[in-house]
XYZ file of N, CA and C in Angstrom:
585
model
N -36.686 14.086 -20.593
C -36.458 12.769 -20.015
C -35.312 12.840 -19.006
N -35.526 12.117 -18.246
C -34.644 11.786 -16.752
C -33.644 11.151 -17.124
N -32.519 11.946 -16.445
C -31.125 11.041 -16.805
C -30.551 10.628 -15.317
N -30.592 8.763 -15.552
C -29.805 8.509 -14.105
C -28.929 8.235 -13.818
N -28.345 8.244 -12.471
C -27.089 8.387 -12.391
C -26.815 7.414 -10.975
N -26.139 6.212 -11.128
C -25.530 5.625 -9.737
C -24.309 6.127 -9.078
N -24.369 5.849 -7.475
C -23.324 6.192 -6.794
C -23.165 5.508 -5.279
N -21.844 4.427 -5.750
C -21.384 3.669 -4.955
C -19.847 4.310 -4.031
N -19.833 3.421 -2.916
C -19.030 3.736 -2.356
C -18.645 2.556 -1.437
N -17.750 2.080 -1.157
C -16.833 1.534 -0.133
C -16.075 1.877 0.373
N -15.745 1.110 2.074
C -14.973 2.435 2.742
C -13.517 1.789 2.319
N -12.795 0.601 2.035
C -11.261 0.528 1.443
C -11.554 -0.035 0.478
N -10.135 0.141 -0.545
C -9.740 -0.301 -1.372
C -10.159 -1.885 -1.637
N -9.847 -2.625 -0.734
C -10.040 -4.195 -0.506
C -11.815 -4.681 -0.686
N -12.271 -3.754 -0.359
C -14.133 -4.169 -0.616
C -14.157 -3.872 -1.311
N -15.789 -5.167 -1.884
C -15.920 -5.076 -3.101
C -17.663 -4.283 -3.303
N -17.115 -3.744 -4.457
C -18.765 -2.875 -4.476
C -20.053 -3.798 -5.422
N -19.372 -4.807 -5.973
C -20.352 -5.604 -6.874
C -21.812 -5.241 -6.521
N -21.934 -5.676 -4.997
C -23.002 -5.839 -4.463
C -24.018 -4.587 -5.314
N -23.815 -3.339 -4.678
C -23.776 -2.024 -5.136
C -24.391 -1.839 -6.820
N -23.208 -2.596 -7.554
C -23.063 -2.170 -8.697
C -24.695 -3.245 -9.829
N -25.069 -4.048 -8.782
C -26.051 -5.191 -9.827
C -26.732 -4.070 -9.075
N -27.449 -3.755 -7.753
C -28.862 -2.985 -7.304
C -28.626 -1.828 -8.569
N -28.121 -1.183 -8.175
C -27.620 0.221 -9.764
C -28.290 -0.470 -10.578
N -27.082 -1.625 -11.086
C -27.816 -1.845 -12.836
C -29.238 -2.604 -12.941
N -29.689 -3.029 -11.662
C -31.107 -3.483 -12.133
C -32.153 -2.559 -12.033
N -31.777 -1.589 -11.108
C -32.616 -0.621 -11.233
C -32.613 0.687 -12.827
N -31.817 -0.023 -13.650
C -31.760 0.985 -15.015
C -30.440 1.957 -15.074
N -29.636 1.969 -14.240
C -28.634 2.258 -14.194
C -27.375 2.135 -14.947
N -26.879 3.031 -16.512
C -25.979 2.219 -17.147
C -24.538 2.481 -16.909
N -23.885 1.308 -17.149
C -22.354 1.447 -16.810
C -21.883 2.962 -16.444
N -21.865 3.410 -17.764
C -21.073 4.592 -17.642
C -21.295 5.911 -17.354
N -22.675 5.451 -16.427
C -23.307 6.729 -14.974
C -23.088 6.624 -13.724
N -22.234 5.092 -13.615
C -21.943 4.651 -12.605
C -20.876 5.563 -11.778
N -20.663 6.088 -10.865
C -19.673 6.797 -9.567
C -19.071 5.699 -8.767
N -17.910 5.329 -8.360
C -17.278 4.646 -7.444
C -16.275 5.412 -6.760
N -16.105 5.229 -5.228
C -15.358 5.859 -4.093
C -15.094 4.707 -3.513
N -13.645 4.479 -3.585
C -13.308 3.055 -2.280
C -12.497 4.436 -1.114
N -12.988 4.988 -0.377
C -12.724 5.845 0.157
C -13.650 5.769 1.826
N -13.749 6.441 3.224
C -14.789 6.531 4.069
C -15.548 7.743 3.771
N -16.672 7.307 4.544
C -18.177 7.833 4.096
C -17.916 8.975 5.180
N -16.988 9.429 6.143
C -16.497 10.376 6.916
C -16.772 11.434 6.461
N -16.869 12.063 5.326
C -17.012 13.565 4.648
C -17.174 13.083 3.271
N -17.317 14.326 2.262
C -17.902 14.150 1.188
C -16.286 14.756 -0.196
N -15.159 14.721 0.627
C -14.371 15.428 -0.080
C -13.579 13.625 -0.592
N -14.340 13.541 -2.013
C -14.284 11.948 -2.507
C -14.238 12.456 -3.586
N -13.194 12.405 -4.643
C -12.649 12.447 -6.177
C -14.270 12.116 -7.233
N -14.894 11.014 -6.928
C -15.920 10.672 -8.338
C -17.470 10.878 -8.130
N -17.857 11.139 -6.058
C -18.450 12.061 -6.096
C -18.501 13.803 -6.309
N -17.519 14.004 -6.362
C -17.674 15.713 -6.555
C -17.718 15.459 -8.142
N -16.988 14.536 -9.002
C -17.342 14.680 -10.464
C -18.962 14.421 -10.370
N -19.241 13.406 -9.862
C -20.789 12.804 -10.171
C -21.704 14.180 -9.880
N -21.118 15.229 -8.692
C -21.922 16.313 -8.348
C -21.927 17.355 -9.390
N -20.764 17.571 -10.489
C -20.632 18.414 -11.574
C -21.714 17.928 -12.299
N -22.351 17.096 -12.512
C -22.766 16.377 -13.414
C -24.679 16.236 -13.512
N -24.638 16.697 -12.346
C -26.195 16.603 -11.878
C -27.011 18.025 -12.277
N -27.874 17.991 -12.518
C -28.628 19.186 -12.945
C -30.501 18.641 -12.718
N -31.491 19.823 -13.140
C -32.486 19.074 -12.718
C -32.981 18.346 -13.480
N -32.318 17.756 -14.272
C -32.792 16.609 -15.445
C -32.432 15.276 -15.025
N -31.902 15.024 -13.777
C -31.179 13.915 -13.189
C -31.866 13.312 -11.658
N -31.380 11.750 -11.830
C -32.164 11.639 -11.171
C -30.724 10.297 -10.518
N -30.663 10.886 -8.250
C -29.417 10.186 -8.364
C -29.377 8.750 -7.677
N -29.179 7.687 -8.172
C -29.702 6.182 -7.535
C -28.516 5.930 -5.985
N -28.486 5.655 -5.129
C -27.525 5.205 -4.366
C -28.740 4.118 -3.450
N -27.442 2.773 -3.203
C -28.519 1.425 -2.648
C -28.770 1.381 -1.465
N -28.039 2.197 -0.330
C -28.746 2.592 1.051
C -28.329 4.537 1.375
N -28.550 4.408 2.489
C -27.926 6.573 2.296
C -26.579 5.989 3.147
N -25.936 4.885 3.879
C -25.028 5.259 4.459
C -23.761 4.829 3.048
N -24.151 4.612 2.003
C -23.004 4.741 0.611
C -22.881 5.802 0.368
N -24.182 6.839 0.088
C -23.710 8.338 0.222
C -22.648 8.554 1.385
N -22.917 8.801 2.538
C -22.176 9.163 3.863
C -22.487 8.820 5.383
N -21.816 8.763 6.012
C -21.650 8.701 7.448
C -21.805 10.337 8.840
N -21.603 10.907 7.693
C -21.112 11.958 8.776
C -23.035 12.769 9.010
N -23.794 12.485 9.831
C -25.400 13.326 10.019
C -25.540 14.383 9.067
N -24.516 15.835 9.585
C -24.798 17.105 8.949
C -24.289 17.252 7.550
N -23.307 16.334 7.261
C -22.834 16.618 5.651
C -24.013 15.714 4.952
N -24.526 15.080 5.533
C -25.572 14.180 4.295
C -26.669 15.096 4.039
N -27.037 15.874 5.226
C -28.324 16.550 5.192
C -27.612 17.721 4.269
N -27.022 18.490 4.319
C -25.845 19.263 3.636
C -26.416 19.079 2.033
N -25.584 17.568 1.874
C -25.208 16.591 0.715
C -26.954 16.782 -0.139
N -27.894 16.319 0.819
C -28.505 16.183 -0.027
C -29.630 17.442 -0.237
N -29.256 18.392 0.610
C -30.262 19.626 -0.114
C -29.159 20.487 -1.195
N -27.853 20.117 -1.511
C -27.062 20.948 -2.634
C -27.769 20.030 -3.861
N -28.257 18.551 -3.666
C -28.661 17.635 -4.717
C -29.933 18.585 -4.952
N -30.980 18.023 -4.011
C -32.408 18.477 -4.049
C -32.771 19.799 -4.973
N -31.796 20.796 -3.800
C -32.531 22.166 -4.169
C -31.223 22.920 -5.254
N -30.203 22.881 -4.743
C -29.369 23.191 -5.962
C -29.227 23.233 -7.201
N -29.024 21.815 -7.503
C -28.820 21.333 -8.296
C -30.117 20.901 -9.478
N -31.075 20.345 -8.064
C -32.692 20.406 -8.713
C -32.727 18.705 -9.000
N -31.844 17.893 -8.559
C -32.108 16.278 -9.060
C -33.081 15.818 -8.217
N -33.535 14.621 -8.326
C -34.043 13.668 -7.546
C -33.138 12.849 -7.003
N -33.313 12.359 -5.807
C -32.470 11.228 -5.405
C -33.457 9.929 -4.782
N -32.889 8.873 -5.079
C -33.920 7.005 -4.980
C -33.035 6.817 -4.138
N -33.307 6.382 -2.570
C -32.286 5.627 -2.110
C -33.067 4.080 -2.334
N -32.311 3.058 -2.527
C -33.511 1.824 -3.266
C -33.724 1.637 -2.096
N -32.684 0.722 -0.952
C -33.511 0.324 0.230
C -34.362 0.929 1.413
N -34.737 2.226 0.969
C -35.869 2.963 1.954
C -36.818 3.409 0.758
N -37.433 2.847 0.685
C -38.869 3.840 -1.016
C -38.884 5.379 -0.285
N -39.196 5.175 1.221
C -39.742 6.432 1.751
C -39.351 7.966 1.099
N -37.307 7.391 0.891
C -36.406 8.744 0.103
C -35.853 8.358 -0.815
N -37.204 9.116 -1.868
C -37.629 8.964 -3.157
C -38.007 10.138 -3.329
N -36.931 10.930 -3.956
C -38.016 12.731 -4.045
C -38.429 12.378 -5.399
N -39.016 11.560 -6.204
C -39.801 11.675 -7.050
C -41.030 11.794 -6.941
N -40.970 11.172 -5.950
C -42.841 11.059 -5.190
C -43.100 11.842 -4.466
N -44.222 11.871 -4.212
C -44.800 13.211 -3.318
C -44.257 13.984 -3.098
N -44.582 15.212 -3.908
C -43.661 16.486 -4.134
C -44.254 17.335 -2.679
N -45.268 17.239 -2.499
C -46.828 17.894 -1.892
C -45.922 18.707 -0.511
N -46.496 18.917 0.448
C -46.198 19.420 1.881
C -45.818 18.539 2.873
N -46.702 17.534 2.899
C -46.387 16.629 3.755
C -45.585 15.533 3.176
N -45.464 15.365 1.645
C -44.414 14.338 1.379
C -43.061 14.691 1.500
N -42.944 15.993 1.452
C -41.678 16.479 1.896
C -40.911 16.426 3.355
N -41.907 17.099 4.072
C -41.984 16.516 5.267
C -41.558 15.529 5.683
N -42.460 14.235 5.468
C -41.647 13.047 5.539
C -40.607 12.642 4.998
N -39.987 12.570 4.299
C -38.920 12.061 3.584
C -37.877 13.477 4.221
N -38.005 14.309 4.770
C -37.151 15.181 5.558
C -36.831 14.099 6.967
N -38.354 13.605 7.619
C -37.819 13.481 9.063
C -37.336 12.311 8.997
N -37.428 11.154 7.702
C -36.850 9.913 7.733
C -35.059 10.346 6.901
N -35.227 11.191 6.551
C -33.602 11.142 6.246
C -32.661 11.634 7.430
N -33.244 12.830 7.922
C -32.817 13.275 9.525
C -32.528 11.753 10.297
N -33.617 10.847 10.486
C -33.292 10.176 11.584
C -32.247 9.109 10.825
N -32.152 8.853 9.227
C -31.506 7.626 8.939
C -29.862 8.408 8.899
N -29.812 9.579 8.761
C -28.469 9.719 8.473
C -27.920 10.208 9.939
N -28.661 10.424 11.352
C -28.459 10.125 12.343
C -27.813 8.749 12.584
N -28.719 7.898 12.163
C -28.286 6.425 12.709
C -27.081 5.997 11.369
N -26.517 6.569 10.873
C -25.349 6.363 10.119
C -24.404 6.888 10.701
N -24.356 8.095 11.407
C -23.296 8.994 11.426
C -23.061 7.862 13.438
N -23.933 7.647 13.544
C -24.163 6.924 14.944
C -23.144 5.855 15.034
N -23.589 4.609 13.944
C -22.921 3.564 12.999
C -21.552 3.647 12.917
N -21.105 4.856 12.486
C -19.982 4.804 12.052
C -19.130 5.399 13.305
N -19.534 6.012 14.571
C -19.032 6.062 15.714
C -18.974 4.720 16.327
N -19.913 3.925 15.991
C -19.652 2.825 17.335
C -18.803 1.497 15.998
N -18.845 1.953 14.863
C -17.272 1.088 14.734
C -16.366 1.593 14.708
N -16.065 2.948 14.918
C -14.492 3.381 15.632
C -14.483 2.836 16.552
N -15.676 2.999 17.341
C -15.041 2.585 18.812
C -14.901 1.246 19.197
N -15.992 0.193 17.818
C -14.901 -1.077 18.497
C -13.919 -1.351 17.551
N -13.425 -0.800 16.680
C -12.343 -1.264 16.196
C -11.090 -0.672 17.262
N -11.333 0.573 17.514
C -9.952 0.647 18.835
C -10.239 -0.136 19.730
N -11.429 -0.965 20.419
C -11.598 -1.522 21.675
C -10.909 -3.306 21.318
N -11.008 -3.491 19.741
C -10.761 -4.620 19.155
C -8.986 -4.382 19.176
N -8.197 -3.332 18.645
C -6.596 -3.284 18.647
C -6.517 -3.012 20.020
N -7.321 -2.340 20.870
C -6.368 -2.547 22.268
C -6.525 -3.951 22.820
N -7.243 -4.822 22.561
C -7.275 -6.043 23.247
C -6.430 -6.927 22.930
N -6.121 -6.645 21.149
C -5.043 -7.587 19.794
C -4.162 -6.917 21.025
N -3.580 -5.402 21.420
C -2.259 -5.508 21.915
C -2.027 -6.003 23.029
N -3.224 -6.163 24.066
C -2.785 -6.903 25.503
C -2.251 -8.271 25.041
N -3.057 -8.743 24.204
C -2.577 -10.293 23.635
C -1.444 -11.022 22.907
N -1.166 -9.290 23.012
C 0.328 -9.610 22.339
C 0.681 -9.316 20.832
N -0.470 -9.058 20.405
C -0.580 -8.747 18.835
C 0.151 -7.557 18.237
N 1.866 -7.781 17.969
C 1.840 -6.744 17.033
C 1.638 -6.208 15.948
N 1.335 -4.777 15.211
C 0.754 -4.462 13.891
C 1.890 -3.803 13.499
N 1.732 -3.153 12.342
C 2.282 -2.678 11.209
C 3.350 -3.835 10.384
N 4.158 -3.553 9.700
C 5.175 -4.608 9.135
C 6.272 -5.044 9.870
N 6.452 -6.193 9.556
C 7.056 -7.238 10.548
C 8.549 -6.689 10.285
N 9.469 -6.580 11.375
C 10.636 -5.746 11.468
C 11.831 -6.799 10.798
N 12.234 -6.109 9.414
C 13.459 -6.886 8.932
C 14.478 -7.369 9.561
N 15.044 -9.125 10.118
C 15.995 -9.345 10.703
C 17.148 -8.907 9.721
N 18.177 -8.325 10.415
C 19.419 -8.501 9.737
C 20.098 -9.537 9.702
N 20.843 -9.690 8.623
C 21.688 -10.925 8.036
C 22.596 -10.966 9.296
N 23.556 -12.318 9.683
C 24.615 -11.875 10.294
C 25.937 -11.494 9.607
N 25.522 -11.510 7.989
C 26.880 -10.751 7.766
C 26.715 -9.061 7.376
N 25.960 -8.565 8.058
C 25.106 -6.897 8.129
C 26.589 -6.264 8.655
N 27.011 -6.507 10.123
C 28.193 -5.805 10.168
C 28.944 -5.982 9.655
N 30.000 -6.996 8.659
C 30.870 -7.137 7.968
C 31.080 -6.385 6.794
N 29.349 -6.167 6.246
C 29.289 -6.215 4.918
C 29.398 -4.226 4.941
N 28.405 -3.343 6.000
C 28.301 -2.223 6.706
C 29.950 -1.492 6.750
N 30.753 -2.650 7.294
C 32.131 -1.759 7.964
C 32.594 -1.847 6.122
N 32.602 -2.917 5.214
C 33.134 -2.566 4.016
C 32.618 -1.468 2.969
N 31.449 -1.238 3.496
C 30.777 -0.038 2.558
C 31.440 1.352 3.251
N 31.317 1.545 4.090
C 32.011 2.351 5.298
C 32.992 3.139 4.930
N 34.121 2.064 4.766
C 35.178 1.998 4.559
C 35.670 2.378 2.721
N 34.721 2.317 2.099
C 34.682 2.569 0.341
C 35.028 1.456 -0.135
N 35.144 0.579 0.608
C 35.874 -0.917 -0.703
C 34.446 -1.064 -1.549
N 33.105 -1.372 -1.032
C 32.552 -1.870 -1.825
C 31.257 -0.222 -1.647
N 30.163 -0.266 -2.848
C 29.326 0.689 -2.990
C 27.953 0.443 -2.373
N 27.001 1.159 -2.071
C 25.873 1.112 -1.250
C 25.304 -0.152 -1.927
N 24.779 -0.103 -3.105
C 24.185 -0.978 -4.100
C 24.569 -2.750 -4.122
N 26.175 -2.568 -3.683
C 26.969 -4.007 -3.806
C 26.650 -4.014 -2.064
N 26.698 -3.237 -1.144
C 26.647 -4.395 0.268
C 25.087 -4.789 0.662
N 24.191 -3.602 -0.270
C 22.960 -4.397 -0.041
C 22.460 -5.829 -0.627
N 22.924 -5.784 -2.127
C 22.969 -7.139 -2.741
C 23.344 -8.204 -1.812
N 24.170 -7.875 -1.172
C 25.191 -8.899 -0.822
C 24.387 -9.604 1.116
N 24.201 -8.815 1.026
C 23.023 -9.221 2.410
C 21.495 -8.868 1.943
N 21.329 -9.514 0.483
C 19.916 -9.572 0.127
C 19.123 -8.459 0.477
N 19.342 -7.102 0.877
C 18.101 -6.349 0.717
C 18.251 -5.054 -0.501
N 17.148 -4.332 -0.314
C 17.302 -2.973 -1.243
C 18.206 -1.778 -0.644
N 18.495 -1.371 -1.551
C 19.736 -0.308 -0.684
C 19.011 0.602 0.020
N 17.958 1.071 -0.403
C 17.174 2.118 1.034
C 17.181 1.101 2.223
N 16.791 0.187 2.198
C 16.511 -0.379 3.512
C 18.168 -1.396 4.366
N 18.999 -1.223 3.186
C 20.321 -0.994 4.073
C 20.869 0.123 4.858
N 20.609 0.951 3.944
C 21.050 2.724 3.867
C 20.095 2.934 5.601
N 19.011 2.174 5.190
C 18.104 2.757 6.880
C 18.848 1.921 8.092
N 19.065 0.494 7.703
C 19.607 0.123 8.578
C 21.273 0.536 9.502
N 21.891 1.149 8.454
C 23.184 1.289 8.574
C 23.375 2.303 9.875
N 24.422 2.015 11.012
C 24.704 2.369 12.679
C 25.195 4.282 11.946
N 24.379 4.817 12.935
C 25.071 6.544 12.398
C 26.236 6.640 13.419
């Protein structure tokens, strides 16, 4: 008997895989075969897929809900999925294409096909994931003409920063007491402080 196995992925931390995780479990998928990566689909060097890949043998069979949750990158998917196929010996269901389904048509030409539709789908992934690099930089260079700055917003100093600075300086008071004393943490006095 076939043992299955889901494998989700999101590209940050902040998304949510729910979506992911009901297609899995309605398709027979139980909890604790489940794989999660909040990581990008850029390469395959992902912490709970390489466990999920220890794990596969030809008694397995591996569910993922489109191929671009497997990956993004063309040649590592094709890669990705003949170490599954022929390696390892699993089946893999992607649910939203039936076409790549190596359970079915084992034959000459079912192979075939489900070769030239994974070729062209993990083309148009690896494609995908070029043209949102490129508008997410085309999106921050426009945020910066507009004025938009990023990263974290630059700590004003207190105005009693130099007073409090020349007394630490000087040894009256300790790193710990002049940061208190102008409300911040002592690393981020210690950074602020004139060399």
């Amino acid at each position: 008997m076939k043992k299955f196995y889901g494998y989700m992925r999101v590209s940050t931390k902040e998304q949510n895989e729910d979506r992911q995780r009901i297609k899995l479990q309605e398709a027979g998928i139980e909890t604790q075969n489940l794989f999660l990566d909040k990581q990008s689909g850029k390469d395959f060097e992902r912490k709970n897929y390489q466990k999920l890949l220890s794990v596969l043998n030809e008694k397995s069979v591996l569910f993922v809900t489109s191929l671009d949750r497997l990956g993004r990158n063309y040649k590592e998917i094709i890669q990705q999925w003949k170490i599954i196929t022929q390696e390892k010996g699993s089946d893999i269901v992607v649910l939203d294409m039936p076409l790549l389904d190596t359970r079915n048509k084992k034959d000459l030409l079912g192979t075939l096909i489900s070769d030239l539709v994974l070729t062209i789908l993990s083309y148009v992934a690896e494609t995908e994931r070029n043209f949102i690099r490129n508008r997410q930089a085309e999106g921050i260079a426009a945020a910066r003409l507009r004025g938009v700055v990023f990263g974290r917003p630059k700590i004003k100093l207190p105005e009693s920063f130099i007073e409090y600075e020349k007394l630490y300086k000087s040894g009256k008071i300790s790193l710990a007491e002049a940061a208190k004393l102008c409300g911040m943490c002592r690393s981020t006095f210690w950074a602020k402080l004139s060399r």
